[in-house]
Coordinates of C-alpha atoms in Angstrom, one line a residue:
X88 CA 196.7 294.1 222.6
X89 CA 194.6 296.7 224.4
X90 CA 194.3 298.5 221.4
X91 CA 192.5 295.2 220.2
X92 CA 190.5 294.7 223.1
X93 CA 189.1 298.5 223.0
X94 CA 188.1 298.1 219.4
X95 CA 186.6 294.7 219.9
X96 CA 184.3 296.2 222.7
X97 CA 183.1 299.2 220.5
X98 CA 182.3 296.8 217.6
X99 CA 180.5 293.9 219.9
X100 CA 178.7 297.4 221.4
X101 CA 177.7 298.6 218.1
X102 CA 176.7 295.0 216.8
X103 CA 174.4 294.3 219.8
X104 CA 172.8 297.9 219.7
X105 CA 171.7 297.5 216.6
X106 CA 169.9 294.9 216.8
X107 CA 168.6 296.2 220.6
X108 CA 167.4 299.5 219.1
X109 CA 165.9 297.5 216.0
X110 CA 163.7 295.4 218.3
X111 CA 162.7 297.8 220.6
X112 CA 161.7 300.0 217.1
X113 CA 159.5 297.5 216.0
X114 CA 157.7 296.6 219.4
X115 CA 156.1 300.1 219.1
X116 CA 154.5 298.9 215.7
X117 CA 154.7 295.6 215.9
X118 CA 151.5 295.1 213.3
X119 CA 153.2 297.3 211.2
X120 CA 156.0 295.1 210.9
X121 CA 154.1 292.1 210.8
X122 CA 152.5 293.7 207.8
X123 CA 155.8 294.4 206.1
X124 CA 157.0 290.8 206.2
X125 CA 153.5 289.7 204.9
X126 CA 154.6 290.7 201.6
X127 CA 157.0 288.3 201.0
X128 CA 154.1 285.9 200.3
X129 CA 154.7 282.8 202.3
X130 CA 151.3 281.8 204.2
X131 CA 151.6 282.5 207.9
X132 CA 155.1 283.6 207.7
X133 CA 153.6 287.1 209.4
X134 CA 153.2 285.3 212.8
X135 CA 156.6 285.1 213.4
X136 CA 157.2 288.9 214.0
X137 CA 156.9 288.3 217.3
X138 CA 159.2 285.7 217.9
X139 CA 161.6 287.4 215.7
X140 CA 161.3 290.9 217.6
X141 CA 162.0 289.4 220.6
X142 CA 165.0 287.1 219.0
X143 CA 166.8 289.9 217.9
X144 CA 166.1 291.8 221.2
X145 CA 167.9 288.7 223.3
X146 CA 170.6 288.4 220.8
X147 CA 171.5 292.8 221.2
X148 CA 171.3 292.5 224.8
X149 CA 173.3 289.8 225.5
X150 CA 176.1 291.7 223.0
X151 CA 175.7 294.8 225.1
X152 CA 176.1 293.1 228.3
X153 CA 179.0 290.6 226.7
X154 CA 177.4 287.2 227.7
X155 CA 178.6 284.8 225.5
X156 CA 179.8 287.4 223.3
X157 CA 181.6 284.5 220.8
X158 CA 178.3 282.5 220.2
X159 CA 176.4 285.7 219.9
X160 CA 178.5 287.2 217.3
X161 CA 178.5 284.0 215.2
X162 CA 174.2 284.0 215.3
X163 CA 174.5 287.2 215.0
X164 CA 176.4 286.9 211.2
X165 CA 174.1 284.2 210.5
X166 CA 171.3 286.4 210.6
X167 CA 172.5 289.1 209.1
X168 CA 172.8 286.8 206.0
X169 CA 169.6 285.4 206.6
X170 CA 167.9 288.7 206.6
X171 CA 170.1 290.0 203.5
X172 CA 169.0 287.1 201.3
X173 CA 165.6 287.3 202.7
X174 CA 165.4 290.6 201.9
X175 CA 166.7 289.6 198.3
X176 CA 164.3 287.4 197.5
X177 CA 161.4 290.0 198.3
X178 CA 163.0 292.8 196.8
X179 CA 163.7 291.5 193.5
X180 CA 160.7 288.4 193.1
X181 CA 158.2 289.8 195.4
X182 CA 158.3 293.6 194.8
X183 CA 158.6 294.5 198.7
X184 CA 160.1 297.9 198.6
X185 CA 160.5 297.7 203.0
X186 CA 162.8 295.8 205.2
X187 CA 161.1 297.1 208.5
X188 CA 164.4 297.1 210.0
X189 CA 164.0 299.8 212.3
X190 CA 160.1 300.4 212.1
X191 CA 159.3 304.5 210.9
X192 CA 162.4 305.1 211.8
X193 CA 163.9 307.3 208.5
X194 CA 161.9 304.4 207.0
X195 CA 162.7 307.1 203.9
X196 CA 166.5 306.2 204.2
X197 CA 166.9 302.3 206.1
X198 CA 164.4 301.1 203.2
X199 CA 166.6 302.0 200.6
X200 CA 168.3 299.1 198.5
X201 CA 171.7 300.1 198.6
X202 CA 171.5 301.5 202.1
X203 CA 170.1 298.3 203.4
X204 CA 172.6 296.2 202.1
X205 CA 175.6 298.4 202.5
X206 CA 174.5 298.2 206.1
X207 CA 174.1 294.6 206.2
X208 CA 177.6 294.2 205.0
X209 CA 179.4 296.5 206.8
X210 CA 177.7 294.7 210.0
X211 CA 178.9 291.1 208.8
X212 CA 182.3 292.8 208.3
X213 CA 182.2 294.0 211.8
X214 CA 181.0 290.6 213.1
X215 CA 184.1 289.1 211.4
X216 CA 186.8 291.2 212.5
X217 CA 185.1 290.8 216.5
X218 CA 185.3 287.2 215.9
X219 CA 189.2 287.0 215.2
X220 CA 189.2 289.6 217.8
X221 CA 187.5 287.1 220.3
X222 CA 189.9 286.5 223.5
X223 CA 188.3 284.2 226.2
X224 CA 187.9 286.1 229.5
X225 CA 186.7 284.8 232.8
X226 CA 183.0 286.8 233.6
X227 CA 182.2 286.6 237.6
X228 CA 179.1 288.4 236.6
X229 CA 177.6 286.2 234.1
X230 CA 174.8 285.1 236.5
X231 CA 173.5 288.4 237.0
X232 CA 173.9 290.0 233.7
X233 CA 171.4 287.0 232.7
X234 CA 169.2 287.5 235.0
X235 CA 169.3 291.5 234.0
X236 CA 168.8 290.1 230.1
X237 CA 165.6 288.2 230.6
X238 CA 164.1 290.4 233.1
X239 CA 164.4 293.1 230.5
X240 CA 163.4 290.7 227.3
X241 CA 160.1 289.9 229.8
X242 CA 159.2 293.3 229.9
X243 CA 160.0 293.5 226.1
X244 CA 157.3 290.4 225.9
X245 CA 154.7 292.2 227.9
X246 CA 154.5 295.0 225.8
X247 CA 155.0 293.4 222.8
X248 CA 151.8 291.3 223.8
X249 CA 149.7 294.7 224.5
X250 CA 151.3 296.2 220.8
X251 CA 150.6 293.0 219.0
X252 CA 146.4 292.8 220.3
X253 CA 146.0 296.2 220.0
X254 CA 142.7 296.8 218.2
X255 CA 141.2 299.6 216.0
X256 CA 138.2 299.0 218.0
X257 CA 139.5 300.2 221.2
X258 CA 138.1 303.4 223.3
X259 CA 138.5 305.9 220.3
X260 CA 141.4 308.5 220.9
X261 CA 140.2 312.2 221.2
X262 CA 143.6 313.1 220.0
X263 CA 143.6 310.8 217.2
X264 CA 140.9 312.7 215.8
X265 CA 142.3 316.1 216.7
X266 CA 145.4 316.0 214.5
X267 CA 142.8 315.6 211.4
X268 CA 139.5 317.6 212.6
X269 CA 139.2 320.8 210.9
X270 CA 142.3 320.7 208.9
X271 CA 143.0 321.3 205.2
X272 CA 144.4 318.6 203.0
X273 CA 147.3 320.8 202.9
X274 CA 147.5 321.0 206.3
X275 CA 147.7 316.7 206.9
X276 CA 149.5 316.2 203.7
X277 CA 147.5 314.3 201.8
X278 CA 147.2 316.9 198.9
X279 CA 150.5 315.5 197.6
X280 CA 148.9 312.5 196.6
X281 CA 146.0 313.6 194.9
X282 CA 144.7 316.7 193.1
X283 CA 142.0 318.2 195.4
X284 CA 139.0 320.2 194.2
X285 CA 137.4 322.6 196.6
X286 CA 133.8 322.3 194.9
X287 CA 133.8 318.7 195.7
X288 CA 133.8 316.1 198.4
X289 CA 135.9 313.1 199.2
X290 CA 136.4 310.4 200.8
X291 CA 140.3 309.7 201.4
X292 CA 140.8 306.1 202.8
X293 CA 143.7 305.1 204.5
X294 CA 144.3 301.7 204.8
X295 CA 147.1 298.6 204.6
X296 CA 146.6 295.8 202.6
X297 CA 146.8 293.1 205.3
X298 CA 144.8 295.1 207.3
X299 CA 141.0 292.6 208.1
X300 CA 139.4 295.9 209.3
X301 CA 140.4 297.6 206.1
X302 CA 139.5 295.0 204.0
X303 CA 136.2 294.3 205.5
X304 CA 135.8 298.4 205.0
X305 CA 136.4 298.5 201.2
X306 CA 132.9 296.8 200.5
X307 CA 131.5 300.0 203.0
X308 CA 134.0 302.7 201.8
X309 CA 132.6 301.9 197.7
X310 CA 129.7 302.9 198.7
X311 CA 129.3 306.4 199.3
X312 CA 130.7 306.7 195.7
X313 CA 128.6 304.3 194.5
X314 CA 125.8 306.4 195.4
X315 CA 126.8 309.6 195.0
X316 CA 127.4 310.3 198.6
X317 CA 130.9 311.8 198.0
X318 CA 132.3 313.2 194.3
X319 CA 135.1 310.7 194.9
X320 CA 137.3 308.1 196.7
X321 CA 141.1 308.1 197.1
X322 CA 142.6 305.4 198.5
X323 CA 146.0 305.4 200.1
X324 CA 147.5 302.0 200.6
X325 CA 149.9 301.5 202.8
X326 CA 152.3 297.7 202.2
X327 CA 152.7 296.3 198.5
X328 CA 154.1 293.0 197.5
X329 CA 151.9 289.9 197.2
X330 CA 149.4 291.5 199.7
X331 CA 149.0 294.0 196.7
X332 CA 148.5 291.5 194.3
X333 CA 145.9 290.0 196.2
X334 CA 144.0 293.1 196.7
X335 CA 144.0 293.8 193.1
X336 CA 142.7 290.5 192.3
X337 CA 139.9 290.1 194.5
X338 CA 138.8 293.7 195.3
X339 CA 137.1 296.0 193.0
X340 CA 137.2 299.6 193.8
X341 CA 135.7 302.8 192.5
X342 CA 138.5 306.0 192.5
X343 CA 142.4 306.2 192.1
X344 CA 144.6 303.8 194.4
X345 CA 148.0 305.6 195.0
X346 CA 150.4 302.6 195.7
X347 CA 154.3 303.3 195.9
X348 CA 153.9 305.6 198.6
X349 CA 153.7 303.8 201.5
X350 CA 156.6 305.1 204.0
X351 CA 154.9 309.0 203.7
X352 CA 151.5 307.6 204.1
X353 CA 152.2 305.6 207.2
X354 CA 153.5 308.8 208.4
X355 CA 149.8 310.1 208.1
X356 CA 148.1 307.9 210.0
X357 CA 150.1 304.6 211.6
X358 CA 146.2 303.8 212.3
X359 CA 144.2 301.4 209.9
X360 CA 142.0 302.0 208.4
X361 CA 141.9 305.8 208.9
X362 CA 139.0 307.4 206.7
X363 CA 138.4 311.3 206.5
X364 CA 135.6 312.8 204.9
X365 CA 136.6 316.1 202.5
X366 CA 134.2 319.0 202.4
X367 CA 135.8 322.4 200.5
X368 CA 139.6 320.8 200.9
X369 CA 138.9 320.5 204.8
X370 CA 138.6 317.4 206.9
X371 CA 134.9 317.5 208.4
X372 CA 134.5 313.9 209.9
X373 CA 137.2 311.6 211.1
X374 CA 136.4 307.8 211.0
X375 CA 139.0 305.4 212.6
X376 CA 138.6 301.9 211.9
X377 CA 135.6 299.7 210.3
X378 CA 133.0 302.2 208.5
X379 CA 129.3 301.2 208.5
X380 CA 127.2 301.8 205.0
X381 CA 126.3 305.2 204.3
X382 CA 122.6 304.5 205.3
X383 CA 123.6 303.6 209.1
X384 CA 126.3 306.2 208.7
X385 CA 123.5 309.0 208.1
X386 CA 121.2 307.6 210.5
X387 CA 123.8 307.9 213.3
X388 CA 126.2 310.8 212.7
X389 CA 125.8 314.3 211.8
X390 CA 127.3 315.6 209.3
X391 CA 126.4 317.3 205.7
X392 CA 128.1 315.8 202.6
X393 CA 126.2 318.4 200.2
X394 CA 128.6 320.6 198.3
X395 CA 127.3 323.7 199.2

């Protein structure tokens, strides 16, 4: 029996920090994540990342704390399969190649097929074998330990509010443009994606595909191409799915799109759009959300395009 009872704590512990550490993984990006489920087409279903950030934070805490630990465990399986299947669906009909289970976390690794639904049903597994496991105790500190839960999901609220209206058009971050400034393409990483030439000039745009400031920028961004401001334009998209098919559709652009790459490019820049300007395979200007035309570009910054 207490055997049982230690092995029915580690699993409700392990159940309800999963989710905890998923939640709190996705308030630091919450757009991001927002972005991710996006992709499985359904109109305004991208709204909900909020409420389901903050679900899955109530349901881990009240796991770790053992509050209603039966009831929790039985929503907690009834997600899981919710997510699995809903995952499913936009893996196989919608192309989404990203859960955004844990945010960038080893997004490499989580957003794997087989990892994430191994994981998924080894977690319904453990949820079973807690639920047979499930012994009805007296808690005396219920009260409190709810009280602890909500004043910790309110402070999860707060800054999931501040993560969630966080704008590219904010006070611009000096350090933001410091880990791109001056660098070579090697040096940032964005040489895997694209062949650079060290006669030429570029303009690399980083950008997601439910992103309004990026695609209010792509009109912009064609441009300087367009008339002959810069050799050429690489764009990096970050998302895929029917936000991808929608930009194909309706946007035209001028230069290689490298889609399929999305986990190494959010690594980048987490920052849309991101746009950096390529003189001699080095980063000379840093841009950081909507672009202007190149004629009120010109007119305000300055900087020399001109090979040579």
């Amino acid at each position: 029996m207490f055997k049982k009872q230690i092995l029915f704590n580690i699993i409700v512990l392990f159940i309800g920090l999963t989710f905890a550490f998923s939640a709190m993984l996705k308030l630091v990006n919450i757009s991001q994540f927002s972005n991710t489920i996006y992709n499985y087409g359904i109109p305004y279903i991208n709204y909900l990342a909020p409420i389901i950030v903050i679900f899955e934070l109530i349901l881990g805490l009240h796991l770790l704390f053992f509050v209603n630990v039966k009831r929790f465990l039985l929503i907690s399986l009834i997600t899981i399969l919710f997510f699995t299947i809903f995952y499913a669906y936009g893996y196989f009909f919608k192309d989404v190649q990203e859960c955004g289970c844990f945010g960038n976390f080893l997004t490499n690794f989580f957003d794997k097929p087989i990892v994430l639904f191994g994981k998924n049903i080894f977690l319904i597994i453990l949820n079973l074998i807690a639920i047979k496991l499930f012994v009805p105790k007296l808690d005396k500190d219920k009260k409190l330990k709810t009280i602890v839960i909500y004043v910790i999901v309110s402070f999860g609220m707060f800054f999931l509010g501040y993560s969630f209206n966080k704008s590219v058009d904010e006070v611009y971050d000096e350090n933001f443009e410091a880990q791109f400034l001056n660098k070579s393409v090697g040096e940032v990483g964005i040489d895997k994606f694209y062949h650079f030439s060290s006669d030429s000039t570029y303009i690399a745009f980083i950008f997601s595909y439910t992103c309004p400031h990026c695609l209010n920028t792509v009109a912009n961004v064609n441009l300087y191409k367009q008339f002959g401001y810069v050799n050429n334009i690489i764009y990096l998209p970050v998302g895929g799915g029917q936000a991808k098919l929608d930009f194909d559709k309706n946007y035209k652009i001028i230069g290689p799109k490298i889609d399929g790459a999305s986990p190494a490019i959010s690594r980048i820049s987490g920052t849309y759009p991101t746009i950096l300007f390529i003189k001699n395979n080095n980063i000379i200007f840093v841009n950081e959300g909507f672009i202007s035309a190149p004629i009120v570009f010109f007119r305000t910054n300055n900087i020399d395009l001109t090979k040579n």
